[in-house]
CSV table of C-alpha atoms and ligand atoms in Angstrom, one decimal:
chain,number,residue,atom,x,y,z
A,1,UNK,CA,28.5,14.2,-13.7
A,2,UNK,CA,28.2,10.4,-13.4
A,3,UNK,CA,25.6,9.1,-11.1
A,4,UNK,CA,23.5,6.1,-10.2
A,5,UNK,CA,20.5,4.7,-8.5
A,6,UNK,CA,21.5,4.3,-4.6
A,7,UNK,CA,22.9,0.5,-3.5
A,8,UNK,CA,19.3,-1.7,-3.4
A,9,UNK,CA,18.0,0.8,-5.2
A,10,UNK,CA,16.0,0.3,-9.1
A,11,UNK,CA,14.1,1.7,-11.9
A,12,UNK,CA,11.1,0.1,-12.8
A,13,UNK,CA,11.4,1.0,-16.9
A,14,UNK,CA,8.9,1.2,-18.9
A,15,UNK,CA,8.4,-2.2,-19.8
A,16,UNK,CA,8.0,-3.4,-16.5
A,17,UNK,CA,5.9,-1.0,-15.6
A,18,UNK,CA,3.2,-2.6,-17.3
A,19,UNK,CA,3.7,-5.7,-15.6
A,20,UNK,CA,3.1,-4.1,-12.2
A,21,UNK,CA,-0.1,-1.9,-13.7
A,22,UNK,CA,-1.5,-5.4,-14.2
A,23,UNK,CA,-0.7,-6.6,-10.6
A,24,UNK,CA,-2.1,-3.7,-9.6
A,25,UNK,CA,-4.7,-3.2,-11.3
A,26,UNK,CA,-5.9,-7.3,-10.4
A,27,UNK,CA,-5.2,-6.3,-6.8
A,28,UNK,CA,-7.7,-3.5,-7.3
A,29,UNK,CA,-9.9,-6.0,-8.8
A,30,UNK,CA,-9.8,-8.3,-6.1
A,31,UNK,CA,-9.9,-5.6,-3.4
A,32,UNK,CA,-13.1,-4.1,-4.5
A,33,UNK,CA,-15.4,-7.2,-4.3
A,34,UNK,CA,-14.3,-8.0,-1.1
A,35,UNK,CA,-15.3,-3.9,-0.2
A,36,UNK,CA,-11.5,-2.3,0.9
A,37,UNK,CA,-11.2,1.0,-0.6
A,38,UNK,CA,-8.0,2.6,-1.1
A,39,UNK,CA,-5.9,4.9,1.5
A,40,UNK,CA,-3.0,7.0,0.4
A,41,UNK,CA,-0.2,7.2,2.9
A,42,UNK,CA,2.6,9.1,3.5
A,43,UNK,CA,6.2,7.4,2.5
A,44,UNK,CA,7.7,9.7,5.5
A,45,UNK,CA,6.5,9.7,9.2
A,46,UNK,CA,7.8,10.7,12.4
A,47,UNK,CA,10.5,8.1,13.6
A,48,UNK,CA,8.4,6.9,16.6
A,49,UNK,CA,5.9,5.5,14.7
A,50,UNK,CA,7.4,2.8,13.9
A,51,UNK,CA,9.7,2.2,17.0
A,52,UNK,CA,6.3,2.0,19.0
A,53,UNK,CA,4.5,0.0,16.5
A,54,UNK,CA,7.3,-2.3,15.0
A,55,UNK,CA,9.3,-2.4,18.5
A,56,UNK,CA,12.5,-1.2,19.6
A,57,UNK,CA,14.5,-4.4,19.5
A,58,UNK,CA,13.3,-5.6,16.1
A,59,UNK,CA,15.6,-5.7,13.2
A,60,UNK,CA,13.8,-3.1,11.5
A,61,UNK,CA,14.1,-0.9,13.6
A,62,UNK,CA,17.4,-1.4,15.6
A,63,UNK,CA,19.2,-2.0,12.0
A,64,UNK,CA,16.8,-1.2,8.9
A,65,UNK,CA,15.5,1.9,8.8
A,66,UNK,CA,16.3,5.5,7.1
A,67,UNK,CA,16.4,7.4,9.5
A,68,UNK,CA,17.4,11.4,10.1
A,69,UNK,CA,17.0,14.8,11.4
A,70,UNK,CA,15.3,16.6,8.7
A,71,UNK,CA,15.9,20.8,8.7
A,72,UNK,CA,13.5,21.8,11.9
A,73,UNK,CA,15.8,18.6,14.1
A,74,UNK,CA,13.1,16.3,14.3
A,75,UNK,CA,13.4,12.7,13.8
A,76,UNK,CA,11.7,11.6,10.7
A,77,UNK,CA,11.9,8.2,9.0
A,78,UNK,CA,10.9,7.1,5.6
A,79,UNK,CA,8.3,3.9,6.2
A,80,UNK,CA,9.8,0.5,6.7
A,81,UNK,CA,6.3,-0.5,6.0
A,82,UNK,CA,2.8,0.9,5.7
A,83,UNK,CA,0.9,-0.7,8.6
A,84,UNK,CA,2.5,1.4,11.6
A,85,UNK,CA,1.4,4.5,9.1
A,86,UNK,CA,-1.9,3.2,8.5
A,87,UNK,CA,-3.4,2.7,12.0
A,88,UNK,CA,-1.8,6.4,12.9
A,89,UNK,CA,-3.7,7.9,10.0
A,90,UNK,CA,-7.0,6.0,11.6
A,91,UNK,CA,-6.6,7.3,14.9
A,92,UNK,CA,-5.5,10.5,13.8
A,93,UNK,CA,-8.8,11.0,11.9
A,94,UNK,CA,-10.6,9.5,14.5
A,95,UNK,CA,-11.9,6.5,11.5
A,96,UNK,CA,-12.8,5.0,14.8
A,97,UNK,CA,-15.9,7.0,14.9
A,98,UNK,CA,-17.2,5.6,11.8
A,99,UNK,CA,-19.1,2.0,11.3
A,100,UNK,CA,-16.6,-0.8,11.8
A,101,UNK,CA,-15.7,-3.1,10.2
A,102,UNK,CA,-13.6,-0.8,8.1
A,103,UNK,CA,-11.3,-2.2,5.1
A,104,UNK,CA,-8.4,-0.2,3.0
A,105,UNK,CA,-5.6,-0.8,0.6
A,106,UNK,CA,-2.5,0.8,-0.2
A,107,UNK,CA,0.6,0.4,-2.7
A,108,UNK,CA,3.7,2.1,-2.9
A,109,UNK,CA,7.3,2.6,-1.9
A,110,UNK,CA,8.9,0.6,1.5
A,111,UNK,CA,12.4,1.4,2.5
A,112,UNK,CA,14.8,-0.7,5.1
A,113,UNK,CA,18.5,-0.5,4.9
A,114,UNK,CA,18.9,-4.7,4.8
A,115,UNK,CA,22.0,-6.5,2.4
A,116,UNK,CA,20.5,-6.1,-1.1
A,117,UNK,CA,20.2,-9.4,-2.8
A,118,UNK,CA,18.0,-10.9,-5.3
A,119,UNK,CA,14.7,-10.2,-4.0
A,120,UNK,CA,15.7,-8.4,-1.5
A,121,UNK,CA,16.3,-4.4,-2.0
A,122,UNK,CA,16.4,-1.1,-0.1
A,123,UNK,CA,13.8,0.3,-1.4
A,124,UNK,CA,10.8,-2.2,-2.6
A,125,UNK,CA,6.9,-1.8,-3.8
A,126,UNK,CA,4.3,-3.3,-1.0
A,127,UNK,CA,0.8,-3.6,-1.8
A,128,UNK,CA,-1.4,-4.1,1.7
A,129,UNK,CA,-4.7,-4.3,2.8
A,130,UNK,CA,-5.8,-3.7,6.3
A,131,UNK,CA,-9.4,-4.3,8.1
A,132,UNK,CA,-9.9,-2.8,11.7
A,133,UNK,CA,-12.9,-3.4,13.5
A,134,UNK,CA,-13.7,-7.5,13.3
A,135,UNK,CA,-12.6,-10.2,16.1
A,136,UNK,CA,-14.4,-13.0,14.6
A,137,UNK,CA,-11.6,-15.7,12.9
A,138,UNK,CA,-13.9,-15.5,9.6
A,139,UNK,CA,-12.2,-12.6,8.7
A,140,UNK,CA,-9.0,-13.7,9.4
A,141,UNK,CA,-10.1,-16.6,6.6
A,142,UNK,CA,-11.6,-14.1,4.1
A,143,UNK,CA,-8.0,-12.1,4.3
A,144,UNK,CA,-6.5,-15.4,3.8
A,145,UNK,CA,-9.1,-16.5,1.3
A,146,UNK,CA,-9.0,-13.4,-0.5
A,147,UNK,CA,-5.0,-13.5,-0.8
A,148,UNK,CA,-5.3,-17.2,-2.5
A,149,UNK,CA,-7.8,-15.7,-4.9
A,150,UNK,CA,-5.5,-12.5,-5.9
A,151,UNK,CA,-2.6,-15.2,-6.5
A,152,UNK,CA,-5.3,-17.4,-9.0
A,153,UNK,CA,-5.7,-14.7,-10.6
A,154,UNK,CA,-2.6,-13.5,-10.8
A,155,UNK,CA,-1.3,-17.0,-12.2
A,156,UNK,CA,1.2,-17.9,-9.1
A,157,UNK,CA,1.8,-21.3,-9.1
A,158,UNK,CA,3.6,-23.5,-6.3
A,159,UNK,CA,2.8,-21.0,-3.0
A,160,UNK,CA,2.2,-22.4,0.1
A,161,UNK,CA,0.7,-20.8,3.0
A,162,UNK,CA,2.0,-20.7,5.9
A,163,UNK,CA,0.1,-20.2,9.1
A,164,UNK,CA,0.3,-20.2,12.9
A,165,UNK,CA,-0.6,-18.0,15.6
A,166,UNK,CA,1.4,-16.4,17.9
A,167,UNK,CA,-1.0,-15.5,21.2
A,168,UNK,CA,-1.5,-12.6,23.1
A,169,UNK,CA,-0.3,-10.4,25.8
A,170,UNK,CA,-1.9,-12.9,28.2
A,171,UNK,CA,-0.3,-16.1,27.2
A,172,UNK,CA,3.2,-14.7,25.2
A,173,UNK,CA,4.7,-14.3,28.6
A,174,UNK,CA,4.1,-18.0,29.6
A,175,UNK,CA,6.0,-18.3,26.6
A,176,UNK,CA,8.7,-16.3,27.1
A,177,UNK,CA,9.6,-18.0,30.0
A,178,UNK,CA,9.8,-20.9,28.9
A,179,UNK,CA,12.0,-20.1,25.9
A,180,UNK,CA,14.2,-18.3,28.2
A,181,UNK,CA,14.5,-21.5,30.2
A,182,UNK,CA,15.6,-23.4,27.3
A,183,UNK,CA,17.5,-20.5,25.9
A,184,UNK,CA,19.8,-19.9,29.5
A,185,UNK,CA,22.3,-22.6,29.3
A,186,UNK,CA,23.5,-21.9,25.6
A,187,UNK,CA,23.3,-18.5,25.8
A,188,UNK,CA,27.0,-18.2,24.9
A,189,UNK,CA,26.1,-19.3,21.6
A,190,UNK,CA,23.8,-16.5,20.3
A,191,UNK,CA,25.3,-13.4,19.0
A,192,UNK,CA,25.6,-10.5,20.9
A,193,UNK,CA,22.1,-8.8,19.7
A,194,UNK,CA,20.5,-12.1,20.8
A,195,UNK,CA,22.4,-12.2,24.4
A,196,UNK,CA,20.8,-8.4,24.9
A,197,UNK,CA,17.4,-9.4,23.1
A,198,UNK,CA,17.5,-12.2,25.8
A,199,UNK,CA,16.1,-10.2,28.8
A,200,UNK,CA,14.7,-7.1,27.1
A,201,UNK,CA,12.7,-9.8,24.0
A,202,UNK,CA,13.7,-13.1,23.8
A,203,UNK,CA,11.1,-14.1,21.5
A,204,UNK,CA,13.2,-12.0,18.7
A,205,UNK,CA,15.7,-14.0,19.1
A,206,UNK,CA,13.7,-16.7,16.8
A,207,UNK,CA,14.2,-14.3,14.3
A,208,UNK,CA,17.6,-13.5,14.5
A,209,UNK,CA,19.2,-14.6,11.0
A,210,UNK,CA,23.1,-15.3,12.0
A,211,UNK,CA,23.8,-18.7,11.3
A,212,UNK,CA,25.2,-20.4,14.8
A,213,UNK,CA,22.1,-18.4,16.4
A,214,UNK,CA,19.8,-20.0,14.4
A,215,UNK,CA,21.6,-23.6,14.6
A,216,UNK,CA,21.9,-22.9,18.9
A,217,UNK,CA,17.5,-22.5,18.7
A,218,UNK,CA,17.1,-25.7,17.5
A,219,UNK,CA,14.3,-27.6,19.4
A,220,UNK,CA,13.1,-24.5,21.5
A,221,UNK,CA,9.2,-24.8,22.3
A,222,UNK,CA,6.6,-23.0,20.4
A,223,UNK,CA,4.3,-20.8,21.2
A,224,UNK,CA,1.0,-23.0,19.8
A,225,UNK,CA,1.6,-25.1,22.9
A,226,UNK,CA,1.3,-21.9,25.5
A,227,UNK,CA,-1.8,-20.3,24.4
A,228,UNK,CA,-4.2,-19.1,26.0
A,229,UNK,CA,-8.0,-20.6,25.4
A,230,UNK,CA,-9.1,-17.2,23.8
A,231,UNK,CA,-6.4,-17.9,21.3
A,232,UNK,CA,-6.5,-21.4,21.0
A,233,UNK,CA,-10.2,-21.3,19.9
A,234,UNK,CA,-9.7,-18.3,17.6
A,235,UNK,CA,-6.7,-20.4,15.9
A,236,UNK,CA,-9.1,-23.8,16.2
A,237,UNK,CA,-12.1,-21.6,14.4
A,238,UNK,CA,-9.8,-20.3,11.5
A,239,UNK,CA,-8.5,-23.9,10.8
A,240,UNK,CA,-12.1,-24.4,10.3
A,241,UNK,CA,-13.0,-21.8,8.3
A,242,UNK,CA,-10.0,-22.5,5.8
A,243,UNK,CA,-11.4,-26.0,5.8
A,244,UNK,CA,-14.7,-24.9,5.0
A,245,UNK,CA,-13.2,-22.9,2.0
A,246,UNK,CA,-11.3,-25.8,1.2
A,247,UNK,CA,-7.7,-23.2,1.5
A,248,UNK,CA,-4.8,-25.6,2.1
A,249,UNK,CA,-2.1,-24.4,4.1
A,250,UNK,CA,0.5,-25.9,6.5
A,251,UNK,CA,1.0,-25.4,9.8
A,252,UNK,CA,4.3,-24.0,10.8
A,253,UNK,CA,4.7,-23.4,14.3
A,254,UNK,CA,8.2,-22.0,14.0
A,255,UNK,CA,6.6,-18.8,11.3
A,256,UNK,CA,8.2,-15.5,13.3
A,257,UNK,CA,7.1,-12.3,12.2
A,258,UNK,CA,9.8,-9.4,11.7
A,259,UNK,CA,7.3,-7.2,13.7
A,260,UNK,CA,6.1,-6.8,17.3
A,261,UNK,CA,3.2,-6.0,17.0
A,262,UNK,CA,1.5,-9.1,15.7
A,263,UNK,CA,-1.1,-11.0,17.9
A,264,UNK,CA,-2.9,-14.4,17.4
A,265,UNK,CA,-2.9,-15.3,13.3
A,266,UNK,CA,0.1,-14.9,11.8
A,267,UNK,CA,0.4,-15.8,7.7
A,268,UNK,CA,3.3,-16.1,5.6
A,269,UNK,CA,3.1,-17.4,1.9
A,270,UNK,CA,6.2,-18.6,0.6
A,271,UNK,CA,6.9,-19.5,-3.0
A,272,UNK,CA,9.3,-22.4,-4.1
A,273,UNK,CA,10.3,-21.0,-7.4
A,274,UNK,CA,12.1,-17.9,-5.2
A,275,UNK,CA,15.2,-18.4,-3.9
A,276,UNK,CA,16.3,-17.3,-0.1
A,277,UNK,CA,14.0,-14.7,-0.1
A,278,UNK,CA,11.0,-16.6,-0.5
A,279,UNK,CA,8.2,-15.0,1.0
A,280,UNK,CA,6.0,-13.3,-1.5
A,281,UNK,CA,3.3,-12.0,1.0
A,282,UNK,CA,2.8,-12.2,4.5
A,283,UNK,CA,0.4,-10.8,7.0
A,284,UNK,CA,-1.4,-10.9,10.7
A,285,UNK,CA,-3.6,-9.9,13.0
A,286,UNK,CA,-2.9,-7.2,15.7
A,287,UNK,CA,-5.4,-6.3,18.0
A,288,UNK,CA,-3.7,-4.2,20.1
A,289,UNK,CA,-2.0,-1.9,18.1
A,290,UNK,CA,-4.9,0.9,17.6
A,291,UNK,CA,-4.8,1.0,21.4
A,292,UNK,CA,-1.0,1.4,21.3
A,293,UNK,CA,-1.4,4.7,18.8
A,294,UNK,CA,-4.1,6.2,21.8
A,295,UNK,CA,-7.3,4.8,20.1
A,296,UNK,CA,-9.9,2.6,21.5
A,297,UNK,CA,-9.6,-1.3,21.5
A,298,UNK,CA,-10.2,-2.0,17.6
A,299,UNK,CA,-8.7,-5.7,16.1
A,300,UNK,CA,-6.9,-5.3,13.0
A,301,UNK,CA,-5.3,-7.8,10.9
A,302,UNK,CA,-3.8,-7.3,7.0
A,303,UNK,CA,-0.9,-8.3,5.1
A,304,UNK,CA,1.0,-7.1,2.4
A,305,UNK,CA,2.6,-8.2,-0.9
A,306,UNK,CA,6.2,-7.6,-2.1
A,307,UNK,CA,5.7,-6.6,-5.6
A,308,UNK,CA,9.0,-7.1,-7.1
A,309,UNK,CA,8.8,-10.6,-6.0
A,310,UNK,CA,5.5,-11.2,-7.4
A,311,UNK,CA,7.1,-9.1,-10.6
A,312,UNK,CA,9.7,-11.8,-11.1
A,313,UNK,CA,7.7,-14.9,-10.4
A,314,UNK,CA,5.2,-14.1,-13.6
A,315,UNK,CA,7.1,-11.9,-15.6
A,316,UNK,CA,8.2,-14.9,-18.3
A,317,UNK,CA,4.3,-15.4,-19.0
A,318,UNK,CA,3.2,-11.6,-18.8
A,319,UNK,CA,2.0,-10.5,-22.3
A,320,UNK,CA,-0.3,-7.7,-22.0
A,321,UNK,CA,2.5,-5.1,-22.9
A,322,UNK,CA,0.0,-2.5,-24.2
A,323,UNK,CA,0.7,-1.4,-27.8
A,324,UNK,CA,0.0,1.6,-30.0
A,325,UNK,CA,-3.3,1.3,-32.1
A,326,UNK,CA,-1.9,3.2,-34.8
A,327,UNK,CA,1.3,4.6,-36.5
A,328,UNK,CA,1.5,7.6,-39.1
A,329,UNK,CA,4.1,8.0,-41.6
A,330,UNK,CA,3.5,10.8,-42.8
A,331,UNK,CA,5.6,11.9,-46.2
A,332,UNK,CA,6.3,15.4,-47.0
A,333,UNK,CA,5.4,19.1,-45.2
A,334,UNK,CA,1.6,19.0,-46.2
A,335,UNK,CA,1.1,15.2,-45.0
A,336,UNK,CA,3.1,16.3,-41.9
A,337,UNK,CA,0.5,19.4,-41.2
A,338,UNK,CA,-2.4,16.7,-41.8
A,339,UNK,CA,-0.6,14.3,-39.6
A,340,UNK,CA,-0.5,16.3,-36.4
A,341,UNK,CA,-4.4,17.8,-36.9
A,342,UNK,CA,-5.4,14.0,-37.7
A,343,UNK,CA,-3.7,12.3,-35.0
A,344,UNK,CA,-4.9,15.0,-32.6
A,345,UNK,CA,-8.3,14.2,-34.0
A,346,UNK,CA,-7.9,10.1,-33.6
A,347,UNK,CA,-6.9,10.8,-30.2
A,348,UNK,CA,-9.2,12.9,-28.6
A,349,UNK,CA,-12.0,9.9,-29.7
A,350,UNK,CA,-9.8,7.6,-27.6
A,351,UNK,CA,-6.9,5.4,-29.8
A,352,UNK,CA,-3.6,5.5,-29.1
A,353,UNK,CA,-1.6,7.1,-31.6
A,354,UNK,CA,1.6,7.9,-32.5
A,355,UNK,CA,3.4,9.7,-35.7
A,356,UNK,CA,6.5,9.9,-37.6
A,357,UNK,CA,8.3,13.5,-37.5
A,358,UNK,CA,9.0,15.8,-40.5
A,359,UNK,CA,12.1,14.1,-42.1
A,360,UNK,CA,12.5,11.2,-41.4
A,361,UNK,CA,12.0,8.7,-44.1
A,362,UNK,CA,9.2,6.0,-44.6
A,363,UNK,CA,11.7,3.0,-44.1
A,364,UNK,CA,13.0,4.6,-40.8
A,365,UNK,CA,9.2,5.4,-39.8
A,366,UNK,CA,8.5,1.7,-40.4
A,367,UNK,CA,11.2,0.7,-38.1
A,368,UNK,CA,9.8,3.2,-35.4
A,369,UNK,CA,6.1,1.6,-35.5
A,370,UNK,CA,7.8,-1.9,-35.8
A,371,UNK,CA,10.2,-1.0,-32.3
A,372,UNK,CA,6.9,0.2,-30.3
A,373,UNK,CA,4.6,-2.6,-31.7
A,374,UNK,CA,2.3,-0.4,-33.3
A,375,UNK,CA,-1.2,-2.8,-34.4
A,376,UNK,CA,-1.8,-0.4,-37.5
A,377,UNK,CA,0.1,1.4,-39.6
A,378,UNK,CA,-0.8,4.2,-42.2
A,379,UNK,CA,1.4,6.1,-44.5
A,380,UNK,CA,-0.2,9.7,-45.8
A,381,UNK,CA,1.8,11.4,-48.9
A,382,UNK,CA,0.3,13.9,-51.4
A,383,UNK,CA,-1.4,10.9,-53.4
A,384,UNK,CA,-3.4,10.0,-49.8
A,385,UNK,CA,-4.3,13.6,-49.2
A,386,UNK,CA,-5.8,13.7,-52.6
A,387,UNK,CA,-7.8,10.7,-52.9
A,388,UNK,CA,-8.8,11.0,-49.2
A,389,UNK,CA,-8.1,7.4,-48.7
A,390,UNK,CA,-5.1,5.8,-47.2
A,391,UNK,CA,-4.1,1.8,-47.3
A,392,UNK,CA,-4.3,0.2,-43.5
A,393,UNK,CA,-1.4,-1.9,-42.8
A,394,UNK,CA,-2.5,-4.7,-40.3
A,395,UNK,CA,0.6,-5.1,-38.8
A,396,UNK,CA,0.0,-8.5,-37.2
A,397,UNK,CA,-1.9,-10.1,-39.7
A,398,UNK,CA,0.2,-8.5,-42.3
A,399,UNK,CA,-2.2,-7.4,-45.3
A,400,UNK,CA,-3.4,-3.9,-45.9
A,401,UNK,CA,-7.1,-2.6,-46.4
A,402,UNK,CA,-8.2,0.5,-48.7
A,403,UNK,CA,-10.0,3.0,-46.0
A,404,UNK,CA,-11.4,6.5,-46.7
A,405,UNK,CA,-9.6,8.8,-44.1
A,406,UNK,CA,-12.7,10.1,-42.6
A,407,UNK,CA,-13.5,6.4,-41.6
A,408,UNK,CA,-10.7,5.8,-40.7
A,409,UNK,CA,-11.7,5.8,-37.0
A,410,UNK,CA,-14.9,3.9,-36.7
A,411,UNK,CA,-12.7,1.3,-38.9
A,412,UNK,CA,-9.8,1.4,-36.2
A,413,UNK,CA,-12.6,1.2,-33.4
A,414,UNK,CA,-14.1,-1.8,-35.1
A,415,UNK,CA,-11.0,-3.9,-35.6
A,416,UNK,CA,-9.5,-2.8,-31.9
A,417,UNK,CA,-12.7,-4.3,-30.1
B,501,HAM,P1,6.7,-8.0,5.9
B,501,HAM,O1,6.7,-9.5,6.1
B,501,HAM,O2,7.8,-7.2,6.6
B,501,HAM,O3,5.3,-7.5,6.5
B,501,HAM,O4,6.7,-7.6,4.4
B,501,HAM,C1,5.7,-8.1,3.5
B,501,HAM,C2,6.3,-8.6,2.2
B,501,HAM,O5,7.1,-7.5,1.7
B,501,HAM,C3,7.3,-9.7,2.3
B,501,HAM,O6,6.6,-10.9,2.3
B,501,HAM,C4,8.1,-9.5,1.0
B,501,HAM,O7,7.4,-10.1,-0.1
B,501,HAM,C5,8.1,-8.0,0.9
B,501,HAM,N1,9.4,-7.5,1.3
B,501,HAM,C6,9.8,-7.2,2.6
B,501,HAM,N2,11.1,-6.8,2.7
B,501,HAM,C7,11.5,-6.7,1.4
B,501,HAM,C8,12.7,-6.3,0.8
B,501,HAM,N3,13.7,-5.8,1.5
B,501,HAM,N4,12.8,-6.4,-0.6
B,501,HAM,C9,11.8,-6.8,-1.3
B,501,HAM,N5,10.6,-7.2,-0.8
B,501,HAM,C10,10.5,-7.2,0.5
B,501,HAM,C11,4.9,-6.2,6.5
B,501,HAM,O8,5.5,-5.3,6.0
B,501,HAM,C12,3.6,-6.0,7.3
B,501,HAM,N6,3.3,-4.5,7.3
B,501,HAM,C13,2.5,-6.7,6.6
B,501,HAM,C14,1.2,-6.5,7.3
B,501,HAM,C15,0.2,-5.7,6.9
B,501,HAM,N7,0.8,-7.1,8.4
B,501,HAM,C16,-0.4,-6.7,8.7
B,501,HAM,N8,-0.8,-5.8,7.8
């Protein structure tokens, strides 16, 4: 049987791995000193999750997502994205109940059915953060804030963030007229999805991505000049905040957000050394979507980070590939016995070790420790098990050290730290 990974599908090998247990582990870092704790979320929900959440006439969900009857004929889909999931796991537990403001983090698995490309696949690591509970811009800041220090720390160079805000329910429709006024005489231009989007959504037609549609939008208004006061102060007081922390961003007016359920703030960071697919994180508030899943009026706002696109940006300068402390070769039946009970022994006090088998012979042994970067290296043969001493091979510095085997642990210990 020949098989392979699905179309926009990948392993992440075990190289790599280690590159995303250091984003993940700086995200968990990050996250902690600004108080988010983590949530775990299922990768499969119930298909209308996300049509309510994400809307009906977004890309997502009218051409993106993995969806099927599973064996009992209901609809289940597996999550396009882990915000729609999140607020239904807070209503459904009723985390509404509890003090607000509330804060949580997740990572894992997203799946939408788009055109793989580089940096773009079918199924693709997110890590989020959401925090329910808090109208008040300085939040909206701190998420921002807290992003920018993520990336510092990270070691992303060149983003830029983008920022705007997109209103409410009170002043998007003043919008939407007006885009449908300057949208009605070229109509004929858009593609069919954006002729129907016209009178069910016209704002998704700013983010249709076919070509004449998005050369026919040219010049249409934006929506910073229709809104409301409420919004136009929140979006004035969050400017000021980011000037306050001294967070540069750029204003981009035109920033459309894949999803419908976004309100006010809207974020995108972009990085230039990406290609098409340039976004590396991107986020928002949306204050009305606990209400939408049957819970009280709670604001929200979070944002999420495509991993694999964070992956590639620092992967040339990543070196904290994690490497065996020690290798034993060990020579002959008796060193073998000695070698598992030893290396057993070594473990269980916390070093990373790794042996040769019965057989094979020291110069293949030495390649083994060489190939998995081992930092020591040991070689135990009847002469060793006698003298109760073995020579320490630093395999860095290159030189070797006379140790007695019993210390050979507190020695280890002592060089590691
Ligand atoms: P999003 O903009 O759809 O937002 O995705 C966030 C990030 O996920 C993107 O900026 C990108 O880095 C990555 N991403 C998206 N699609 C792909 C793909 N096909 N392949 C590789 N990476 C991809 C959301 O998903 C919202 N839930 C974010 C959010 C959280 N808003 C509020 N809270």
């Amino acid at each position: 049987m020949k098989v392979k990974a699905l179309k926009g599908i990948r392993d992440i090998l075990a190289l790599e791995s280690y590159l995303w247990y250091h984003i993940e582990s700086l995200c968990r870092e990050v996250f902690k000193t600004y108080g988010y704790h983590e949530i775990r979320l299922p990768i499969i929900e119930a298909t209308d999750v996300f049509i309510r959440s994400i809307g009906e006439t977004t890309d997502i969900v009218e051409k993106e997502m993995y969806t099927f009857q599973d064996k009992g004929d209901r609809s289940v889909t597996l999550r396009p994205e882990g915000t729609a999931s999140f607020v239904r796991a807070f209503v459904e537990h009723h985390l509404y109940t509890e003090p607000l403001p509330q804060k949580y983090y997740y990572f894992g698995p997203m799946f939408r059915y788009e055109r793989p490309q580089a940096g773009r696949q079918r199924q693709f690591y997110q890590i989020g953060i959401e925090a329910l509970g808090v109208k008040d811009p300085k939040l909206d800041a701190e998420v921002i804030s807290m992003l920018k220090t993520l990336f510092e720390k990270i070691g992303l160079k060149d983003t830029i963030f983008e920022l705007t805000s997109i209103g409410c329910s009170q002043c998007r429709p003043n919008y939407g007229s007006a885009l449908k006024n300057f949208l009605k005489n070229r109509l004929s231009l858009f593609c069919e999805d954006c002729q129907r989007r016209y009178e069910i959504n016209p704002l998704r037609i700013l983010d249709c991505k076919v070509k004449p549609c998005i050369e026919a939008r040219q010049g249409s208004p934006s929506i910073t000049d229709f809104l409301c006061s409420d919004c136009s102060k929140h979006f004035e007081r969050l400017r000021d905040y980011l000037n306050l922390l001294k967070i540069p961003y750029t204003l981009n007016p035109n920033l459309v957000r894949g999803l419908d359920y976004y309100t006010k703030t809207a974020f995108e960071v972009t990085s230039e050394s990406l290609g098409a697919q340039n976004a590396v994180a991107a986020g928002g508030r949306y204050d009305g979507l606990v209400e939408e899943f049957g819970g009280p009026p709670t604001p929200g706002i979070g944002f999420a980070i495509g991993v694999e696109r964070i992956a590639s940006l620092i992967k040339n300068s990543f070196t904290g590939q994690e490497c065996h402390d020690l290798f034993i070769c060990p020579l002959g039946h008796e060193a073998s016995d000695k070698t598992l009970i030893f290396a057993e022994e070594l473990r269980a006090k916390g070093l990373w070790v790794e042996t040769g088998y019965e057989g094979a012979s020291l110069r293949s042994q030495m390649r083994r420790a060489n190939r998995i970067g081992a930092r020591y290296v040991i070689v135990i043969g009847e002469d060793e098990i006698k003298k109760g001493e073995v020579k320490l091979k630093d395999m860095i510095g290159k030189y070797e050290t006379t140790v007695d085997m019993d210390k050979i642990c507190e020695t280890l210990i002592k060089k590691l730290s």
